[in-house]
Amino acid sequence: MHLMTNRLTLCRPDDWHLHLRDGAMLAAVAPHSARLGRAIIMPNLVPPVVTGADAAAYRDRIRAALPAGAPLQPLMTLYLTETTDPADVVASHRDGIIAAVKLYPAGATTNSASGVRDFDRVRPVFEAMAAAGIPLCVHGEVTDPEVDIFDREAVFIDRVLDPIRRATPGLRVVMEHVTTREGVDYVRANDAIGATITTHHLVINRNAILAGGIRPHYYCLPVAKRETHRLALRAAATSGDPRFFSGTDSAPHPDRAKESACGCAGCFTAPNWLPIVAQVFEEEAALDRLEQFVSLNGATFYGYPANEDRITLVRRADPAGAPAEIRADQDRVTVFDPGFPLHWHVEDPA
Ligand code: NCD
Ligand code: ZN
């Protein structure tokens, strides 16, 4: 497949990092991810999803919010706290209620106040997970105020992630939303580790947030870094290396919460992520590896078969029509604008 390709058929894609929220926001955003095969659902609700029972109840609320017949299978996660019970984690995984556990350092990002402060206190959970083969999804940023926000991922690797992995051999780790060359290099150099790469980090660098005015809809965590890092992410995503896979980190917030003196972190990419990612792969002359990134590598890492059904992407002159915003009750939620027209249209027989 080359630049002239204008039609691509792929196994139905998955999303290995997705925020669907709850209540009115869940109802508004779930239809935009309904045509995925599977999605890893992040547990940072208020209060967070901490037990297997919480996860089962949240899964049922998600199913109820999906259109009838939607293919999406939500794969639930638990929010790791210092009081998480290893036996509940193992039982929930064995019973098919959860697919993974999410580690948020306390205070690192939106709704992470119940996260982990002392990593030694969760060592028994890590050991039980390693023994049972349960993946740990990691938000890889230190929260030390002395560390510059643009360095927090690289410092996390040295201070937290590498020590955890050395202390718990065999623990399968997903570095979520990797944003730096250091993160990409760490994943490449190690076994039993994978990484999600978001849509927006393939498209924007930090100038999008800060140059010529402050643009809150491009602010997310980990924050977008300088251009060299964006290029490293594009190289990793398009390389075909099976350890890198698509996780949108689609993170909807009401506009009033983002367009504020203290705007919150998160880009809402669910409605247009696939046309954007296809365009990125086209620009990198890597359309022949798109299916690995969006449909195959993540499933392999998590131990699932590829989805059996297929979707088709068609490149047309007319731009694909993702909405600029959606409504959730009284709220507006702005959709991520990549800054270029999208020409890849999704045709889905389902
Ligand atoms: C996420 C959110 O809003 O829940 N925000 C973000 O900027 N990515 C939290 C997260 O994944 O860090
Ligand atoms: Zn996230």
Short mmCIF file of C-alpha atoms and ligand atoms in Angstrom, two decimals:
data_model
loop_
_atom_site.label_atom_id
_atom_site.label_comp_id
_atom_site.label_asym_id
_atom_site.label_seq_id
_atom_site.Cartn_x
_atom_site.Cartn_y
_atom_site.Cartn_z
CA MET A 1 0.00 0.00 0.00
CA HIS A 2 1.29 3.42 -0.90
CA LEU A 3 0.28 7.02 -0.96
CA MET A 4 -2.09 6.29 -3.81
CA THR A 5 -4.10 3.94 -1.63
CA ASN A 6 -7.57 5.33 -1.10
CA ARG A 7 -9.31 2.31 0.38
CA LEU A 8 -8.19 0.28 3.39
CA THR A 9 -9.94 -2.63 5.07
CA LEU A 10 -8.96 -3.30 8.68
CA CYS A 11 -9.94 -5.62 11.50
CA ARG A 12 -12.34 -3.62 13.68
CA PRO A 13 -10.15 -1.29 15.81
CA ASP A 14 -9.91 -1.23 19.60
CA ASP A 15 -9.09 1.63 21.98
CA TRP A 16 -6.68 0.68 24.75
CA HIS A 17 -7.23 3.84 26.84
CA LEU A 18 -10.63 5.52 26.99
CA HIS A 19 -12.52 7.74 29.45
CA LEU A 20 -16.29 7.32 29.17
CA ARG A 21 -17.23 9.08 32.46
CA ASP A 22 -20.67 8.51 33.99
CA GLY A 23 -24.21 9.87 34.01
CA ALA A 24 -25.11 12.47 31.38
CA MET A 25 -21.54 12.64 30.03
CA LEU A 26 -21.44 8.84 29.58
CA ALA A 27 -24.73 8.98 27.70
CA ALA A 28 -23.37 11.72 25.43
CA VAL A 29 -19.95 10.23 24.65
CA ALA A 30 -20.57 6.46 24.60
CA PRO A 31 -22.14 6.49 21.10
CA HIS A 32 -18.89 8.00 19.75
CA SER A 33 -16.93 4.92 20.82
CA ALA A 34 -19.71 2.38 20.23
CA ARG A 35 -18.24 1.04 16.97
CA LEU A 36 -14.96 0.00 18.49
CA GLY A 37 -14.36 -3.68 19.07
CA ARG A 38 -13.04 -3.29 22.62
CA ALA A 39 -11.93 -0.45 24.84
CA ILE A 40 -9.98 -0.32 28.08
CA ILE A 41 -12.19 1.86 30.26
CA MET A 42 -10.38 4.14 32.68
CA PRO A 43 -11.59 4.02 36.30
CA ASN A 44 -11.06 7.66 37.38
CA LEU A 45 -14.67 8.43 38.18
CA VAL A 46 -15.62 10.43 41.28
CA PRO A 47 -15.49 8.33 43.43
CA PRO A 48 -13.15 6.00 41.53
CA VAL A 49 -13.82 2.41 40.47
CA VAL A 50 -11.88 0.56 43.16
CA THR A 51 -13.46 -2.88 43.62
CA GLY A 52 -14.60 -5.64 41.33
CA ALA A 53 -18.18 -4.85 42.35
CA ASP A 54 -17.70 -1.19 41.34
CA ALA A 55 -16.29 -2.30 37.98
CA ALA A 56 -19.19 -4.68 37.27
CA ALA A 57 -21.73 -1.96 38.09
CA TYR A 58 -19.91 0.60 35.91
CA ARG A 59 -19.69 -1.92 33.04
CA ASP A 60 -23.45 -2.37 33.23
CA ARG A 61 -24.02 1.41 33.12
CA ILE A 62 -21.79 1.60 30.04
CA ARG A 63 -23.67 -1.21 28.32
CA ALA A 64 -26.94 0.57 29.05
CA ALA A 65 -25.57 3.79 27.48
CA LEU A 66 -24.57 2.10 24.20
CA PRO A 67 -26.86 2.01 21.18
CA ALA A 68 -28.55 -1.38 20.67
CA GLY A 69 -26.30 -3.82 18.84
CA ALA A 70 -23.14 -1.73 19.33
CA PRO A 71 -20.07 -3.92 18.96
CA LEU A 72 -18.12 -2.22 21.78
CA GLN A 73 -17.06 -4.57 24.53
CA PRO A 74 -15.94 -2.50 27.55
CA LEU A 75 -12.84 -3.91 29.25
CA MET A 76 -12.90 -2.66 32.80
CA THR A 77 -10.03 -1.54 35.03
CA LEU A 78 -9.63 -0.96 38.75
CA TYR A 79 -8.21 2.22 40.20
CA LEU A 80 -5.28 1.21 42.40
CA THR A 81 -5.28 2.67 45.90
CA GLU A 82 -3.10 1.97 48.90
CA THR A 83 -5.94 -0.13 50.32
CA THR A 84 -6.66 -2.23 47.20
CA ASP A 85 -7.16 -5.88 48.17
CA PRO A 86 -4.97 -8.20 46.04
CA ALA A 87 -7.53 -10.99 46.41
CA ASP A 88 -10.29 -8.80 44.93
CA VAL A 89 -8.05 -7.90 41.99
CA VAL A 90 -7.22 -11.52 41.25
CA ALA A 91 -10.82 -12.71 41.66
CA SER A 92 -12.21 -9.91 39.48
CA HIS A 93 -9.74 -10.76 36.73
CA ARG A 94 -10.41 -14.49 37.00
CA ASP A 95 -14.15 -13.84 36.74
CA GLY A 96 -13.72 -11.70 33.62
CA ILE A 97 -14.88 -8.47 35.31
CA ILE A 98 -11.61 -6.58 34.87
CA ALA A 99 -8.86 -6.65 32.26
CA ALA A 100 -6.26 -4.51 34.04
CA VAL A 101 -5.44 -2.25 37.00
CA LYS A 102 -4.60 1.45 36.63
CA LEU A 103 -1.89 3.14 38.66
CA TYR A 104 -2.26 6.89 39.11
CA PRO A 105 0.37 8.58 41.25
CA ALA A 106 -1.68 10.65 43.73
CA GLY A 107 -2.37 14.09 42.31
CA ALA A 108 -0.89 13.42 38.86
CA THR A 109 -4.01 14.16 36.82
CA THR A 110 -7.79 14.61 36.69
CA ASN A 111 -9.49 12.76 39.57
CA SER A 112 -6.32 11.17 40.91
CA ALA A 113 -6.55 12.24 44.55
CA SER A 114 -7.06 8.62 45.68
CA GLY A 115 -3.99 7.44 43.81
CA VAL A 116 -0.82 5.94 45.23
CA ARG A 117 1.63 7.97 47.36
CA ASP A 118 3.83 5.19 48.72
CA PHE A 119 4.54 2.60 46.02
CA ASP A 120 5.83 0.08 48.59
CA ARG A 121 2.33 -0.17 50.05
CA VAL A 122 0.96 -1.65 46.81
CA ARG A 123 3.78 -4.15 46.34
CA PRO A 124 1.52 -7.11 47.38
CA VAL A 125 -0.97 -6.11 44.66
CA PHE A 126 1.81 -5.96 42.04
CA GLU A 127 3.03 -9.39 43.12
CA ALA A 128 -0.43 -10.92 42.87
CA MET A 129 -0.89 -9.30 39.45
CA ALA A 130 2.43 -10.61 38.16
CA ALA A 131 1.53 -14.12 39.31
CA ALA A 132 -1.91 -13.95 37.67
CA GLY A 133 -0.70 -12.20 34.49
CA ILE A 134 -2.84 -9.08 35.05
CA PRO A 135 -1.51 -5.99 33.23
CA LEU A 136 -0.77 -2.79 35.13
CA CYS A 137 -1.65 0.39 33.22
CA VAL A 138 0.56 3.23 34.43
CA HIS A 139 0.08 6.99 34.36
CA GLY A 140 3.79 7.73 34.12
CA GLU A 141 4.38 11.11 35.70
CA VAL A 142 5.97 12.02 39.01
CA THR A 143 4.06 14.56 41.07
CA ASP A 144 7.06 16.09 42.85
CA PRO A 145 6.56 19.86 42.51
CA GLU A 146 10.33 20.27 42.18
CA VAL A 147 10.26 18.43 38.85
CA ASP A 148 9.46 20.51 35.77
CA ILE A 149 6.16 19.44 34.22
CA PHE A 150 7.88 18.70 30.89
CA ASP A 151 10.32 16.31 32.64
CA ARG A 152 7.83 14.41 34.76
CA GLU A 153 7.53 11.40 32.46
CA ALA A 154 11.27 10.88 32.05
CA VAL A 155 11.83 11.24 35.80
CA PHE A 156 8.99 8.81 36.53
CA ILE A 157 10.72 6.12 34.47
CA ASP A 158 13.90 6.36 36.56
CA ARG A 159 12.39 6.98 39.98
CA VAL A 160 9.24 4.85 39.91
CA LEU A 161 8.65 2.65 36.89
CA ASP A 162 12.02 0.98 36.58
CA PRO A 163 12.23 0.22 40.34
CA ILE A 164 8.70 -1.28 40.30
CA ARG A 165 9.56 -3.48 37.33
CA ARG A 166 12.84 -4.64 38.90
CA ALA A 167 11.13 -5.43 42.20
CA THR A 168 8.31 -7.36 40.49
CA PRO A 169 9.75 -9.36 37.63
CA GLY A 170 7.10 -10.59 35.24
CA LEU A 171 4.66 -7.75 35.92
CA ARG A 172 3.17 -6.77 32.57
CA VAL A 173 3.07 -2.99 32.27
CA VAL A 174 1.44 -0.60 29.83
CA MET A 175 2.98 2.87 29.85
CA GLU A 176 -0.12 4.89 29.13
CA HIS A 177 -0.10 7.84 26.76
CA VAL A 178 3.65 7.91 26.33
CA THR A 179 4.72 11.42 25.31
CA THR A 180 8.51 11.47 25.16
CA ARG A 181 11.48 10.03 23.33
CA GLU A 182 12.65 8.71 26.72
CA GLY A 183 9.37 6.83 27.13
CA VAL A 184 9.58 5.35 23.64
CA ASP A 185 13.21 4.31 24.20
CA TYR A 186 12.37 2.70 27.54
CA VAL A 187 9.60 0.60 25.98
CA ARG A 188 11.82 -0.42 23.08
CA ALA A 189 14.59 -1.56 25.44
CA ASN A 190 12.47 -3.71 27.73
CA ASP A 191 10.36 -6.85 27.72
CA ALA A 192 6.87 -7.30 29.21
CA ILE A 193 6.08 -3.66 28.57
CA GLY A 194 3.84 -1.98 26.02
CA ALA A 195 2.71 1.58 25.50
CA THR A 196 -0.36 3.39 24.31
CA ILE A 197 0.08 6.47 22.13
CA THR A 198 -2.76 8.97 21.91
CA THR A 199 -4.15 10.57 18.78
CA HIS A 200 -3.46 14.11 19.91
CA HIS A 201 0.19 13.49 20.84
CA LEU A 202 0.80 12.34 17.26
CA VAL A 203 -0.57 15.66 16.02
CA ILE A 204 0.34 18.49 18.40
CA ASN A 205 3.43 19.65 20.21
CA ARG A 206 3.43 22.13 23.08
CA ASN A 207 3.25 25.13 20.76
CA ALA A 208 -0.37 24.20 20.04
CA ILE A 209 -1.19 24.91 23.68
CA LEU A 210 0.91 28.01 24.25
CA ALA A 211 1.96 29.85 21.09
CA GLY A 212 -0.16 32.80 19.98
CA GLY A 213 -2.62 32.46 22.87
CA ILE A 214 -3.49 29.79 25.42
CA ARG A 215 -5.63 27.02 23.96
CA PRO A 216 -7.20 24.95 26.70
CA HIS A 217 -8.63 22.29 24.37
CA TYR A 218 -5.06 21.17 23.60
CA TYR A 219 -4.15 20.86 27.27
CA CYS A 220 -3.99 17.29 28.55
CA LEU A 221 -1.79 15.23 30.81
CA PRO A 222 0.86 14.22 30.23
CA VAL A 223 1.20 17.62 28.58
CA ALA A 224 2.36 17.65 24.93
CA LYS A 225 6.13 18.09 24.72
CA ARG A 226 8.47 19.69 22.18
CA GLU A 227 8.55 18.67 18.49
CA THR A 228 11.40 16.13 18.78
CA HIS A 229 9.19 14.09 21.10
CA ARG A 230 6.19 14.24 18.79
CA LEU A 231 8.40 12.94 15.98
CA ALA A 232 9.62 10.08 18.20
CA LEU A 233 6.00 9.15 18.93
CA ARG A 234 5.10 9.18 15.24
CA ALA A 235 8.10 6.98 14.47
CA ALA A 236 7.12 4.51 17.22
CA ALA A 237 3.44 4.37 16.26
CA THR A 238 4.15 3.83 12.58
CA SER A 239 7.09 1.42 13.10
CA GLY A 240 5.00 -1.74 13.31
CA ASP A 241 6.72 -2.56 16.63
CA PRO A 242 4.03 -4.63 18.42
CA ARG A 243 4.65 -2.93 21.77
CA PHE A 244 3.04 0.33 20.61
CA PHE A 245 -0.72 0.56 20.20
CA SER A 246 -3.48 3.11 19.96
CA GLY A 247 -5.10 4.38 23.14
CA THR A 248 -6.99 7.58 22.45
CA ASP A 249 -7.09 8.86 26.06
CA SER A 250 -10.25 10.55 24.81
CA ALA A 251 -11.07 12.53 27.96
CA PRO A 252 -14.22 14.65 27.65
CA HIS A 253 -14.82 17.61 29.95
CA PRO A 254 -17.50 20.31 29.79
CA ASP A 255 -16.15 23.40 28.03
CA ARG A 256 -16.84 25.45 31.17
CA ALA A 257 -14.31 23.28 33.07
CA LYS A 258 -11.63 23.65 30.37
CA GLU A 259 -12.17 27.29 29.44
CA SER A 260 -11.41 28.55 32.91
CA ALA A 261 -8.69 30.28 34.94
CA CYS A 262 -7.68 26.77 36.05
CA GLY A 263 -8.70 24.62 33.11
CA CYS A 264 -8.65 20.85 33.51
CA ALA A 265 -6.65 18.34 31.47
CA GLY A 266 -8.04 16.19 28.68
CA CYS A 267 -8.67 16.16 24.92
CA PHE A 268 -11.93 14.73 23.56
CA THR A 269 -10.85 12.78 20.50
CA ALA A 270 -13.33 9.90 20.31
CA PRO A 271 -15.45 11.32 17.44
CA ASN A 272 -12.60 11.78 14.94
CA TRP A 273 -9.61 9.76 16.15
CA LEU A 274 -9.57 7.18 13.36
CA PRO A 275 -9.61 9.67 10.44
CA ILE A 276 -6.82 11.60 12.24
CA VAL A 277 -4.68 8.53 12.85
CA ALA A 278 -5.17 7.38 9.23
CA GLN A 279 -4.00 10.78 8.02
CA VAL A 280 -0.91 10.60 10.26
CA PHE A 281 -0.04 7.17 8.88
CA GLU A 282 -0.58 8.41 5.34
CA GLU A 283 1.76 11.35 5.97
CA GLU A 284 4.36 8.91 7.30
CA ALA A 285 3.89 6.59 4.28
CA ALA A 286 2.90 3.85 6.73
CA LEU A 287 -0.72 3.06 5.85
CA ASP A 288 0.30 -0.59 5.54
CA ARG A 289 1.02 -0.56 9.30
CA LEU A 290 -2.13 1.27 10.42
CA GLU A 291 -3.96 -1.96 11.21
CA GLN A 292 -1.17 -3.07 13.54
CA PHE A 293 -1.42 0.16 15.53
CA VAL A 294 -5.22 0.47 15.79
CA SER A 295 -6.43 -3.14 15.58
CA LEU A 296 -3.77 -5.77 16.24
CA ASN A 297 -0.91 -4.84 18.58
CA GLY A 298 -3.00 -3.99 21.62
CA ALA A 299 -5.04 -7.17 21.37
CA THR A 300 -1.87 -9.22 21.16
CA PHE A 301 -0.37 -7.48 24.19
CA TYR A 302 -3.52 -8.05 26.25
CA GLY A 303 -3.89 -11.62 25.01
CA TYR A 304 -7.06 -11.29 22.94
CA PRO A 305 -7.62 -12.46 19.37
CA ALA A 306 -8.02 -9.80 16.69
CA ASN A 307 -11.63 -8.75 16.10
CA GLU A 308 -13.18 -10.90 13.40
CA ASP A 309 -15.23 -8.30 11.61
CA ARG A 310 -13.87 -5.47 9.51
CA ILE A 311 -14.30 -1.81 8.76
CA THR A 312 -13.23 0.10 5.67
CA LEU A 313 -11.53 3.48 5.45
CA VAL A 314 -12.06 5.40 2.26
CA ARG A 315 -10.10 8.48 1.27
CA ARG A 316 -12.31 11.03 -0.41
CA ALA A 317 -11.87 14.64 -1.50
CA ASP A 318 -14.73 15.86 0.69
CA PRO A 319 -13.71 16.33 4.33
CA ALA A 320 -15.03 13.86 6.91
CA GLY A 321 -17.66 15.53 9.05
CA ALA A 322 -16.80 15.11 12.72
CA PRO A 323 -18.82 17.56 14.81
CA ALA A 324 -16.91 20.50 16.30
CA GLU A 325 -18.71 19.96 19.60
CA ILE A 326 -21.27 17.70 21.23
CA ARG A 327 -23.82 18.28 23.98
CA ALA A 328 -24.03 16.56 27.35
CA ASP A 329 -27.21 17.81 28.99
CA GLN A 330 -26.69 21.57 29.34
CA ASP A 331 -22.96 21.33 28.61
CA ARG A 332 -20.94 21.73 25.44
CA VAL A 333 -17.94 19.46 24.93
CA THR A 334 -15.45 20.58 22.28
CA VAL A 335 -14.12 17.87 19.96
CA PHE A 336 -10.35 17.83 19.34
CA ASP A 337 -9.50 19.85 16.23
CA PRO A 338 -6.38 18.46 14.54
CA GLY A 339 -5.94 21.68 12.56
CA PHE A 340 -6.22 20.03 9.14
CA PRO A 341 -9.14 18.69 7.12
CA LEU A 342 -9.82 14.96 7.44
CA HIS A 343 -10.28 12.97 4.27
CA TRP A 344 -10.46 9.41 5.59
CA HIS A 345 -14.08 8.32 6.03
CA VAL A 346 -15.06 5.26 8.06
CA GLU A 347 -17.41 2.75 6.42
CA ASP A 348 -18.75 0.26 8.91
CA PRO A 349 -21.06 -2.56 7.87
CA ALA A 350 -22.13 -3.18 11.50
C1 NCD B 1 -7.62 12.41 31.87
C2 NCD B 1 -9.02 12.71 32.36
O1 NCD B 1 -9.53 13.79 32.10
O2 NCD B 1 -9.61 11.82 32.99
N1 NCD B 1 -7.02 13.64 31.43
C3 NCD B 1 -5.97 13.77 30.58
O3 NCD B 1 -5.50 14.88 30.38
N2 NCD B 1 -5.46 12.73 29.96
C4 NCD B 1 -6.85 11.75 32.93
C5 NCD B 1 -5.61 11.08 32.43
O4 NCD B 1 -5.67 10.10 31.69
O5 NCD B 1 -4.52 11.54 32.80
ZN ZN B 2 -6.42 8.93 30.44
#
